Short mmCIF file of C-alpha atoms and ligand atoms in Angstrom, two decimals:
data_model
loop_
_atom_site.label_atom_id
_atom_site.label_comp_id
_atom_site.label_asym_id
_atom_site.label_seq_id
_atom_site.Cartn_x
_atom_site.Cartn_y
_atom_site.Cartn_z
CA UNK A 1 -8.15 13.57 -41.59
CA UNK A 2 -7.45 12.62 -45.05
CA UNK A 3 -6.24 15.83 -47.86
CA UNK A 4 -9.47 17.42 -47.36
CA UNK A 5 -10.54 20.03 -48.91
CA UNK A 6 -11.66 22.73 -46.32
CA UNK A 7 -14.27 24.99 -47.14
CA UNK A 8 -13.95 29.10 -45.24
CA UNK A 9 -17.54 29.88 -43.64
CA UNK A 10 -16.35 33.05 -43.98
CA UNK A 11 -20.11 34.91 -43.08
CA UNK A 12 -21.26 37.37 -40.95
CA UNK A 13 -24.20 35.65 -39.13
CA UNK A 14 -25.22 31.91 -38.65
CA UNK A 15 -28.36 32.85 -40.40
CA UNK A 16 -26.32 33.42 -43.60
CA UNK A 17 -24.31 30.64 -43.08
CA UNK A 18 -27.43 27.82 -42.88
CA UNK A 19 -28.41 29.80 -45.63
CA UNK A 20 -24.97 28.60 -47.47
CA UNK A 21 -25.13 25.16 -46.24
CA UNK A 22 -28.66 24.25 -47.13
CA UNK A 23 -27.25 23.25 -50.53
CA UNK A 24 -25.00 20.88 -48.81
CA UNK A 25 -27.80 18.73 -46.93
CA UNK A 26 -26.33 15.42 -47.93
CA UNK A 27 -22.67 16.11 -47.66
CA UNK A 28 -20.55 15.86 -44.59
CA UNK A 29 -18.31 18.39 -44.76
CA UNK A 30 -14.93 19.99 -43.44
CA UNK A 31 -15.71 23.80 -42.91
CA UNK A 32 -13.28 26.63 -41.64
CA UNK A 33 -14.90 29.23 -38.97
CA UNK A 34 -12.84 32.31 -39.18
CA UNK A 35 -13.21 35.22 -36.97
CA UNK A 36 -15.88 36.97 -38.56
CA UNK A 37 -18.47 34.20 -37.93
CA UNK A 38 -17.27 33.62 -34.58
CA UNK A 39 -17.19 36.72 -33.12
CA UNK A 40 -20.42 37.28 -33.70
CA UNK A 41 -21.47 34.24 -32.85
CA UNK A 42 -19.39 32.64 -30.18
CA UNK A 43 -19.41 28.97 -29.62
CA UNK A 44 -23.11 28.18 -30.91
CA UNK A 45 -22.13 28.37 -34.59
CA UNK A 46 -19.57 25.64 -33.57
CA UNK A 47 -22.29 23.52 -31.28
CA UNK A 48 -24.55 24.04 -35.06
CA UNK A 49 -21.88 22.59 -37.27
CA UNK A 50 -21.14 19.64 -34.97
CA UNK A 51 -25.04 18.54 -34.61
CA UNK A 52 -25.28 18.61 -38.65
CA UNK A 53 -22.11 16.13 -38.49
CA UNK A 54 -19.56 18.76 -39.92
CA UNK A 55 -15.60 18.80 -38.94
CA UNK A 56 -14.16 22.26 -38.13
CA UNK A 57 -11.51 24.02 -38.72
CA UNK A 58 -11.06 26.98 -36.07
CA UNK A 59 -9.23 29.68 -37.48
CA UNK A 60 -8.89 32.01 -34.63
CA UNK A 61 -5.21 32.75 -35.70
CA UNK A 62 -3.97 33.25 -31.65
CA UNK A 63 -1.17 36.00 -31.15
CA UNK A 64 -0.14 37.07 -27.61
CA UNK A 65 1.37 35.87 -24.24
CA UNK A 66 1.89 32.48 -23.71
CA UNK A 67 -0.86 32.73 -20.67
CA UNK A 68 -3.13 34.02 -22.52
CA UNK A 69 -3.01 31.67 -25.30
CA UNK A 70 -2.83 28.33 -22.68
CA UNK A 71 -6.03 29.79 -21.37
CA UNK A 72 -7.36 30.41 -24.23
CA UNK A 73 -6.91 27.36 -26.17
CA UNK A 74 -8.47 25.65 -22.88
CA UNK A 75 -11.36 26.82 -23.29
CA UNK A 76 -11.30 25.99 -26.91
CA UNK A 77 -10.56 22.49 -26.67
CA UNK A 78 -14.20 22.32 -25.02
CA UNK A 79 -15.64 23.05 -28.01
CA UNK A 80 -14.87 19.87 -29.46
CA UNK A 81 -13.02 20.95 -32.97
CA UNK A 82 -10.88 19.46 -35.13
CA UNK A 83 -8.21 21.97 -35.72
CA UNK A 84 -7.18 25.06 -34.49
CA UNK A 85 -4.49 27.87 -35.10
CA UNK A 86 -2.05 30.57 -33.68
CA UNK A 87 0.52 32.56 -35.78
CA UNK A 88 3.97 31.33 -35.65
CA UNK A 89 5.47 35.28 -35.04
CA UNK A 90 4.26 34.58 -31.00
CA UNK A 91 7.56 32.20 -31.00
CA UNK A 92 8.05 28.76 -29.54
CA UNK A 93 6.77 29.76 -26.13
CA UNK A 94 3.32 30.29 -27.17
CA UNK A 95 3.07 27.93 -29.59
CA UNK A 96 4.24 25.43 -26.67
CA UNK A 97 1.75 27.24 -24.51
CA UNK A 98 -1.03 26.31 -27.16
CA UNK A 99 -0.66 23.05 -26.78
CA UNK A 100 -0.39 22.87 -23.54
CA UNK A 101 -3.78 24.81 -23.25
CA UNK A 102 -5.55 22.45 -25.60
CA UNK A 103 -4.12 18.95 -23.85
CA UNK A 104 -5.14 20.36 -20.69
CA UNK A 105 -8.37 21.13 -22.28
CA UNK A 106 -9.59 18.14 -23.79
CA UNK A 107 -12.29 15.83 -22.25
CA UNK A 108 -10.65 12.11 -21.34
CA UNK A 109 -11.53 10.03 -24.48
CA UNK A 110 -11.54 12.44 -26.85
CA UNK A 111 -8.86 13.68 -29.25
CA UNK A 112 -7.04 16.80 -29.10
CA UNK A 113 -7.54 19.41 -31.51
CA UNK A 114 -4.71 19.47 -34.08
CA UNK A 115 -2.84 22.99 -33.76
CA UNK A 116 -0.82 24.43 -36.75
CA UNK A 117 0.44 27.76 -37.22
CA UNK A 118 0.63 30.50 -39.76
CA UNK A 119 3.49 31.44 -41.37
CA UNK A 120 3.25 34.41 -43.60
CA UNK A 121 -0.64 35.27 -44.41
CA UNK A 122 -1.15 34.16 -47.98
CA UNK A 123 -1.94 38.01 -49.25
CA UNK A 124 1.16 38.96 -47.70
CA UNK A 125 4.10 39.50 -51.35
CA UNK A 126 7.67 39.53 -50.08
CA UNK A 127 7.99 43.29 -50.80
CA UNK A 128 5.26 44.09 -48.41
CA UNK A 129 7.27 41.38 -45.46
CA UNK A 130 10.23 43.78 -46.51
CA UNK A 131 8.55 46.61 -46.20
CA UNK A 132 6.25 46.94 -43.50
CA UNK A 133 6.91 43.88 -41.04
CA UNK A 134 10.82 45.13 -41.57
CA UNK A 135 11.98 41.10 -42.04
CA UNK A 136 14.65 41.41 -44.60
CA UNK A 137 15.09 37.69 -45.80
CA UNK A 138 13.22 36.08 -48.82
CA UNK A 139 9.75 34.95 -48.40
CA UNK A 140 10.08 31.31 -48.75
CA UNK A 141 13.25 31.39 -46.07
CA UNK A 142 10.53 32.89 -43.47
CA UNK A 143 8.04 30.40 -44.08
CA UNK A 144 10.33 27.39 -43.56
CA UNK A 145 12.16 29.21 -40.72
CA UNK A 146 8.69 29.91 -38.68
CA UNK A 147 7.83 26.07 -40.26
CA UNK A 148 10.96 24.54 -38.69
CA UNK A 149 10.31 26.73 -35.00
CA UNK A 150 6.51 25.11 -35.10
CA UNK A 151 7.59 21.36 -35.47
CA UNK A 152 10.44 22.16 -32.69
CA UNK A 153 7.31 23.16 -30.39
CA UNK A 154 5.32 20.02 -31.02
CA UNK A 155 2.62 21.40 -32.94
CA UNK A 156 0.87 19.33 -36.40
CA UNK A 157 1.56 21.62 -39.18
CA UNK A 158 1.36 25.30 -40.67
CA UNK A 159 -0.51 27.14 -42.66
CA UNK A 160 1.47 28.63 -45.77
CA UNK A 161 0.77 28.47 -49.75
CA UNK A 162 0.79 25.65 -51.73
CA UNK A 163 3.90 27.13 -53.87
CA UNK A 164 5.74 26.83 -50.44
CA UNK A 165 4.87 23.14 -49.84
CA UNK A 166 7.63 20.88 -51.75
CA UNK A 167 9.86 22.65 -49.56
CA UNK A 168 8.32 22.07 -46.38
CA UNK A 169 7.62 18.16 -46.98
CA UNK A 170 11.51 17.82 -48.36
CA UNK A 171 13.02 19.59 -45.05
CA UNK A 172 10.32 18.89 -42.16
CA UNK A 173 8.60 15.44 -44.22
CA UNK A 174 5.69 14.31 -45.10
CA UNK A 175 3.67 14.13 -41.88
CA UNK A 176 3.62 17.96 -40.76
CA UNK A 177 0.37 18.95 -42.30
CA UNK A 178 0.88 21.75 -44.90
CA UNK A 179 -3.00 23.66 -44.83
CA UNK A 180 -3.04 25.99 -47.83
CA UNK A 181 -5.66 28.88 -48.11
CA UNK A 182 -4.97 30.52 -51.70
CA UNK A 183 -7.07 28.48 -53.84
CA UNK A 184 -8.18 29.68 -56.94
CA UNK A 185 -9.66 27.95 -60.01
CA UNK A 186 -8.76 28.97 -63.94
CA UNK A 187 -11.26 31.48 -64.13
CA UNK A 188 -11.63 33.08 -60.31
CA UNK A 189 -11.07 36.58 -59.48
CA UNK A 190 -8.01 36.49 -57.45
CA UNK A 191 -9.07 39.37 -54.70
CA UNK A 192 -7.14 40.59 -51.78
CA UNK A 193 -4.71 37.15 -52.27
CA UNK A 194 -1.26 37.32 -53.49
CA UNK A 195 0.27 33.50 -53.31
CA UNK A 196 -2.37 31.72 -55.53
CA UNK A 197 -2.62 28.75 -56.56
CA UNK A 198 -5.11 26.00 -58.92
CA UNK A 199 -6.72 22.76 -56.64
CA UNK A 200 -5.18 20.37 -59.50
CA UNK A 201 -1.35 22.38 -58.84
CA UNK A 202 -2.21 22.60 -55.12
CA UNK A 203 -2.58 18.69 -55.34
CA UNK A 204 0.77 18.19 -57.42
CA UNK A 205 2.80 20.21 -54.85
CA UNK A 206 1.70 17.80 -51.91
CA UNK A 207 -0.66 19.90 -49.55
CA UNK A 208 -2.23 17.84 -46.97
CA UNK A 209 -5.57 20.26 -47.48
CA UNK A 210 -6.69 22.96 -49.29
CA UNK A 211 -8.88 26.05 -47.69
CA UNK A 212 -11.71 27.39 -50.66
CA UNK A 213 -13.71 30.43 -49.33
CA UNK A 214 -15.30 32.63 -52.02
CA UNK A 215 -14.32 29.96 -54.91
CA UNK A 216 -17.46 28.69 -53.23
CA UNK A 217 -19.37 30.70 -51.16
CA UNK A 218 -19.91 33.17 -53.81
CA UNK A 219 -20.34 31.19 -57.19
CA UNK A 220 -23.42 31.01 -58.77
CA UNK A 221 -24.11 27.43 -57.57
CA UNK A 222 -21.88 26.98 -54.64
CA UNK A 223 -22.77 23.07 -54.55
CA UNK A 224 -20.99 22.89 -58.66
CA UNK A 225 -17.75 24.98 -57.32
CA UNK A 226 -17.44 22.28 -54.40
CA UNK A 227 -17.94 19.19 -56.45
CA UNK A 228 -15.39 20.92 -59.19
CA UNK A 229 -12.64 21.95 -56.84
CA UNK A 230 -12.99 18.84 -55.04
CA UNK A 231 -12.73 17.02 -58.48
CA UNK A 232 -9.81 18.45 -59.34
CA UNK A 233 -7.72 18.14 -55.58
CA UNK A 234 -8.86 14.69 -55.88
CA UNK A 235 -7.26 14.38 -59.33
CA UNK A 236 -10.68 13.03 -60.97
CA UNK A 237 -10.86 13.54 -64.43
CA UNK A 238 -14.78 14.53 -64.75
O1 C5P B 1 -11.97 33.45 -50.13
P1 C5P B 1 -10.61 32.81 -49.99
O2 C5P B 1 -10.54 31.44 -50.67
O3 C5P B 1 -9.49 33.73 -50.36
O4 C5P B 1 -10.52 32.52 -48.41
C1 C5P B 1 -9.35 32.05 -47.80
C2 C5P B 1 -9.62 31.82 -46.34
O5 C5P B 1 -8.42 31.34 -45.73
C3 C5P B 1 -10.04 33.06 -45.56
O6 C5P B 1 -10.97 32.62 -44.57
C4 C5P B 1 -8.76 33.54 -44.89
O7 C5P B 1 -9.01 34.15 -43.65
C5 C5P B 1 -8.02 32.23 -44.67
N1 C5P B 1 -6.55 32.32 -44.60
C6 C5P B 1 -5.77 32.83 -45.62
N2 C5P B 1 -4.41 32.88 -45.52
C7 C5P B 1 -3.80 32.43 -44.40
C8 C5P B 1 -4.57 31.92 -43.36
C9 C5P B 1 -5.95 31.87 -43.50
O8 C5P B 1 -6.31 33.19 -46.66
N3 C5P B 1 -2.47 32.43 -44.32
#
């Protein structure tokens, strides 16, 4: 997987989504399914995106006991995708667990999903972490703290914000894949995220890939926003 740039299928129906992705006929693509698509859909959006020659990005964000999660990510594994999540707050037994679930899980031959965890949810602010999940240290201390407890249980890389990322590559290096959601260009509406950031800055603070939902899925032409945003992670001057 090389810095791609991940787009968020983030739609209620796969109707709606093939609706999206006729625009995108002639493009092999790296798309996120998030909760919302999958729970309505189960594993035939996934069996869809893998017969049009898509990679995916599962972003089922797993939270609970380490039994449940090894089973869990089993069955996942089946599925075939390329990357899957759980939030670092379960601690280092279920993020173990996780990968346990998805080794045990994956067909001989093929490669294991990559697992990475979530740190802090990019439209969490610090005051709000403060306030309501009652952790009293600074924002960017969390993130590297859960970032540092995810390496130590074997898993690829976190999710977090771009502004957190020279930190992460200077204490945990270069190889633990930094996936930052929080992508907005110049002129987006920022919505219900907090830790923003632009695809040319994401680029400069070293994120391995960037996640783009309504930058794209609701622009006027969705096929423009992608080739622009992937312009400027790419660092093409166009
Ligand atoms: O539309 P937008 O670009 O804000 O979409 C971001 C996507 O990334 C959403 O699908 C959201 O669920 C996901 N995400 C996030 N922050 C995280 C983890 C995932 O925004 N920490």
């Amino acid at each position: 997987m090389q810095r791609p740039l991940i787009i968020a299928l983030d739609f209620p129906n796969q109707r709606e989504a093939q609706g999206f992705l006729k625009d995108f006929q002639n493009e092999k693509l790296f798309v996120k399914v998030g909760m919302e698509l999958f729970y309505r859909e189960g594993p035939s959006i996934i069996h869809y995106l893998k017969e049009q020659g898509h990679s995916i990005f599962l972003d089922l964000k797993l939270h609970d006991i380490p039994n449940t999660v090894y089973s869990s990510m089993k069955g996942l594994a089946g599925l075939g995708v390329d990357l899957v999540n759980v939030h670092a707050a379960g601690g280092q037994k279920m993020m173990e667990a996780a990968l346990e679930g998805l080794e045990a899980g994956t067909a001989i031959g093929q490669s294991r999903p990559k697992c990475i965890a979530v740190t802090q949810l990019t439209s969490t602010t610090e005051e709000v972490m403060r306030r309501e999940l009652l952790i009293e240290r600074d924002l960017l201390d969390v993130v590297v703290e859960y970032a540092t407890l995810t390496k130590k249980s074997g898993l690829d890389g976190i999710v977090c914000s771009s502004l957190e990322v020279p930190v992460i590559n200077r204490q945990l290096g270069n190889d633990f894949m930094t996936v930052t959601p929080g992508i907005r260009q110049a002129c987006d509406d920022v919505g219900d995220q907090a830790r923003i950031v632009t695809p040319e800055k994401a680029r400069e603070l070293g994120s391995t890939a960037i996640v783009v939902g309504r930058s794209i899925t609701r622009a006027n032409n969705p096929l423009q926003s992608y080739k622009s945003i992937q312009a400027a992670w790419e660092g093409v001057q166009v």
